[in-house]
Tab-separated table of C-alpha atoms and ligand atoms in Angstrom:
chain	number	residue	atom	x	y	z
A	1	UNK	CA	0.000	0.000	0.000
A	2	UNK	CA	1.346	3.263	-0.986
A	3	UNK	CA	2.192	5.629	1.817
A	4	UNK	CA	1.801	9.038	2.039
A	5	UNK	CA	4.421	11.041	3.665
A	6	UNK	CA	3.037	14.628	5.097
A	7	UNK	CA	6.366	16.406	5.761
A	8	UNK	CA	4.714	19.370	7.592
A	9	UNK	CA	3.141	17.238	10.094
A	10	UNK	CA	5.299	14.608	10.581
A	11	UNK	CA	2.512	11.515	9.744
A	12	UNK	CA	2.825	8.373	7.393
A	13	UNK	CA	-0.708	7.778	6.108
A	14	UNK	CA	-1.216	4.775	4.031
A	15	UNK	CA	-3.780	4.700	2.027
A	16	UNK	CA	-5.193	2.365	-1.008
A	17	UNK	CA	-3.500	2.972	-4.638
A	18	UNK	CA	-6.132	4.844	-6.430
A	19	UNK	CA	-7.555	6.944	-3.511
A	20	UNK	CA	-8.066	10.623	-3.666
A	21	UNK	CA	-5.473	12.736	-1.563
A	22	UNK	CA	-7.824	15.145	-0.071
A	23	UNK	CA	-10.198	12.698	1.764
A	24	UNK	CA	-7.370	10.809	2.665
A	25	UNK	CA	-5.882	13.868	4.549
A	26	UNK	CA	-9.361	14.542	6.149
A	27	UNK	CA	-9.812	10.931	7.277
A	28	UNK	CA	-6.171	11.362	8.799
A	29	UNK	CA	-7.033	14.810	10.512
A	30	UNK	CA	-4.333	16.390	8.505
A	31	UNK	CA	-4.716	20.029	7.857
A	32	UNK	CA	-5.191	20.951	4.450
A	33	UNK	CA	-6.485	24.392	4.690
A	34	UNK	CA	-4.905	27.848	5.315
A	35	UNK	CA	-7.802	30.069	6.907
A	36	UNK	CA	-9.857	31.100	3.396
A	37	UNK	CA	-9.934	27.330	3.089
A	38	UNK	CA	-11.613	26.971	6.294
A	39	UNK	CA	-13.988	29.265	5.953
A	40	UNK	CA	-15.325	27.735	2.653
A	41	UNK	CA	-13.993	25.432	0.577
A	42	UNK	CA	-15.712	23.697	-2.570
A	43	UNK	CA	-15.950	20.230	-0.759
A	44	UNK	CA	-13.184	18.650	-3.349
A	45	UNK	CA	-14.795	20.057	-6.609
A	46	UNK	CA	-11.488	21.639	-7.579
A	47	UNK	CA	-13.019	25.548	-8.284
A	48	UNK	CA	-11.592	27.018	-4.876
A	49	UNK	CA	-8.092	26.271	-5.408
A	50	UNK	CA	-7.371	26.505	-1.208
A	51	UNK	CA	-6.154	22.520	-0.569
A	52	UNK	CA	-2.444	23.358	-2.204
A	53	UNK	CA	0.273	20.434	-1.566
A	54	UNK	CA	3.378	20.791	-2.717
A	55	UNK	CA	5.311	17.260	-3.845
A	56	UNK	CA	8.560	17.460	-2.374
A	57	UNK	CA	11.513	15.187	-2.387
A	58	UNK	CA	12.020	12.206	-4.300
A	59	UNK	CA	8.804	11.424	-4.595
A	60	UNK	CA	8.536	10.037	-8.239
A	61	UNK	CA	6.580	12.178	-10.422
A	62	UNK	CA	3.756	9.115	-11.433
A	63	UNK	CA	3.136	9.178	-7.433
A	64	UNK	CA	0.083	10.670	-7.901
A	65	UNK	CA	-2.148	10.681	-10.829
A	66	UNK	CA	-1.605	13.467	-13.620
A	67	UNK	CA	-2.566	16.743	-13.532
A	68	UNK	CA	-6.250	17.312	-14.274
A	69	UNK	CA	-7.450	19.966	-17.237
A	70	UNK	CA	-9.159	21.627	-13.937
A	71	UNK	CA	-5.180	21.872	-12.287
A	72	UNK	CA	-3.664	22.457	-15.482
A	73	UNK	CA	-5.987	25.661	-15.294
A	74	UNK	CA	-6.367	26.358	-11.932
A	75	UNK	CA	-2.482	26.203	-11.365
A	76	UNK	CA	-1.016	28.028	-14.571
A	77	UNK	CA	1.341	30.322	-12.729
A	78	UNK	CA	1.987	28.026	-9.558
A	79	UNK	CA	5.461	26.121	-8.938
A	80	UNK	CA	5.649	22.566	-11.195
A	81	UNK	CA	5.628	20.701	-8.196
A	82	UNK	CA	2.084	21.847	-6.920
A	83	UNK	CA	-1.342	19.868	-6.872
A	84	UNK	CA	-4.677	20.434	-5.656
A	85	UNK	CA	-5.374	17.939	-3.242
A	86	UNK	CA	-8.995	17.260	-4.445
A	87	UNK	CA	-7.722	16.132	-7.647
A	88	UNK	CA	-5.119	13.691	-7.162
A	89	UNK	CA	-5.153	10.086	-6.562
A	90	UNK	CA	-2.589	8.662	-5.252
A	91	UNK	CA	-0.604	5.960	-7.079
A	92	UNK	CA	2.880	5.070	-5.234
A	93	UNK	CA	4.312	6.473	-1.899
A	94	UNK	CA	4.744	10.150	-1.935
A	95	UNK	CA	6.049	13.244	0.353
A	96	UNK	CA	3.511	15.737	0.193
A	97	UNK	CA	3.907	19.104	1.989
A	98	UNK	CA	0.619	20.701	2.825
A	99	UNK	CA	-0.460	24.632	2.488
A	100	UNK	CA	3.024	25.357	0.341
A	101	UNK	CA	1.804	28.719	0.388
A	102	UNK	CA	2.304	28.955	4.269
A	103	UNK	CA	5.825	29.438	5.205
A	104	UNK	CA	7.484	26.654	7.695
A	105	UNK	CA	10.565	27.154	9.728
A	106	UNK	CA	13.358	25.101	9.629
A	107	UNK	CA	11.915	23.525	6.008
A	108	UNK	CA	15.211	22.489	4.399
A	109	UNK	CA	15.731	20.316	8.149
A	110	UNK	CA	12.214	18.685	7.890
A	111	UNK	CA	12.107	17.865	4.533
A	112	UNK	CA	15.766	15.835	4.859
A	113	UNK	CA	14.710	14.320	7.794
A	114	UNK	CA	11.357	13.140	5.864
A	115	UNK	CA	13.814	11.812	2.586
A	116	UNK	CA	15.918	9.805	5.278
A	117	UNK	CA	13.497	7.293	5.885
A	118	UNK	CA	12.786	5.342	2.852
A	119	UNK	CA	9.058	5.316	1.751
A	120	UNK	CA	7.614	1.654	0.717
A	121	UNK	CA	7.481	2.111	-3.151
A	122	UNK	CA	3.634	0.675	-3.212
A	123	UNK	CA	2.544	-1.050	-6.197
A	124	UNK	CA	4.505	-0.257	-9.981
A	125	UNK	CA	1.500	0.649	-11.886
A	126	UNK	CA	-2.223	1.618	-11.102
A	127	UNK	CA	-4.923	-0.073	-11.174
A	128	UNK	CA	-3.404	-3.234	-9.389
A	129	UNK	CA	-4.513	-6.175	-10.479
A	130	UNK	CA	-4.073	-9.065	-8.333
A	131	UNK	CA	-5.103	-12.879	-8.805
A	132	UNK	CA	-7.395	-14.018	-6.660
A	133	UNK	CA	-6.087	-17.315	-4.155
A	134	UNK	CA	-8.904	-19.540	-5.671
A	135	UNK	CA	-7.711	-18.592	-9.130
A	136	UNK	CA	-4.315	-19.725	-8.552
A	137	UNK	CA	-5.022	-22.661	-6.307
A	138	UNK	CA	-7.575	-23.900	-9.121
A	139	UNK	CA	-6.611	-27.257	-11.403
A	140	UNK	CA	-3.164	-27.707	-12.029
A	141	UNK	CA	-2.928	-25.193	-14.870
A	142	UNK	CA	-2.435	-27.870	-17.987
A	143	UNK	CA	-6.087	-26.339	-19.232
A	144	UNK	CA	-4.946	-23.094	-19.192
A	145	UNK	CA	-2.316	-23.623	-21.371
A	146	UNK	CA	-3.907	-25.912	-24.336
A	147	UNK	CA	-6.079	-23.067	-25.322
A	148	UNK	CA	-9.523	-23.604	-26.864
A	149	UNK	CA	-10.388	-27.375	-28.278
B	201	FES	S1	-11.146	21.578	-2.306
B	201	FES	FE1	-11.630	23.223	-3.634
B	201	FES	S2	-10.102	23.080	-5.157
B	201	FES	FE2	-9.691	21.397	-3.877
């Protein structure tokens, strides 16, 4: 299971490949809004543009899931390294720093202490798709391998 690294607050989430990063923040009680965000957000709709992350490290760019047309928009003139939370999945293990936009002492320190501890990779590609035990387990595999009669 991929993990999710959130520098800023010091918490390994894991989470399913394929789940969205917002509501796995929420779940986690991670923090993913500055105080506009608080005080209305669009519930994960990607038009208020207030649950920033930044991907930091070496966190490999297929961690999450591709930009959406709504991020390529929505984050024209923001650093490269910047999602909306609402909008990405999450595919392998990742360092995410929440609310980029907010300063955070000592930064350089916390994000090589994050990087020192190696992140499980999670799975290589997204969707996984894994064999079931009966499947495996079932006949001894001759049938499979004559093809149609
Ligand atoms: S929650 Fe509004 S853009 Fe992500």
């Amino acid at each position: 299971m991929p993990v999710i690294r959130f520098v800023r607050e010091g918490q390994d989430v894991e989470c399913y490949p394929g789940e969205n990063l917002r509501e796995v923040a929420l779940r986690e009680g991670i923090e993913l809004y500055g105080l506009k965000g608080k005080l209305g957000n669009c519930g994960g709709c990607g038009q208020c543009i207030t649950c920033f992350v930044e991907v930091v490290g070496e966190s490999s760019p297929s961690s999450l899931s591709p930009r959406t047309g709504v991020e390529e928009r929505k984050l024209e003139r923001r650093p490269e390294g910047w999602r909306l939370a609402c909008q990405a999945l999450v595919q392998q293990s990742v360092l995410v720093l929440t609310r980029p936009q907010v300063g955070l002492a000592d930064a350089e320190a916390l994000l090589a202490a994050a990087s020192q501890a190696p992140l499980p990779a999670g799975p290589t590609a997204w969707p996984v798709v894994e064999t079931a035990p009966d499947e495996e387990e079932a006949g001894d595999g001759e049938a499979d391998l004559q093809g149609p009669a």
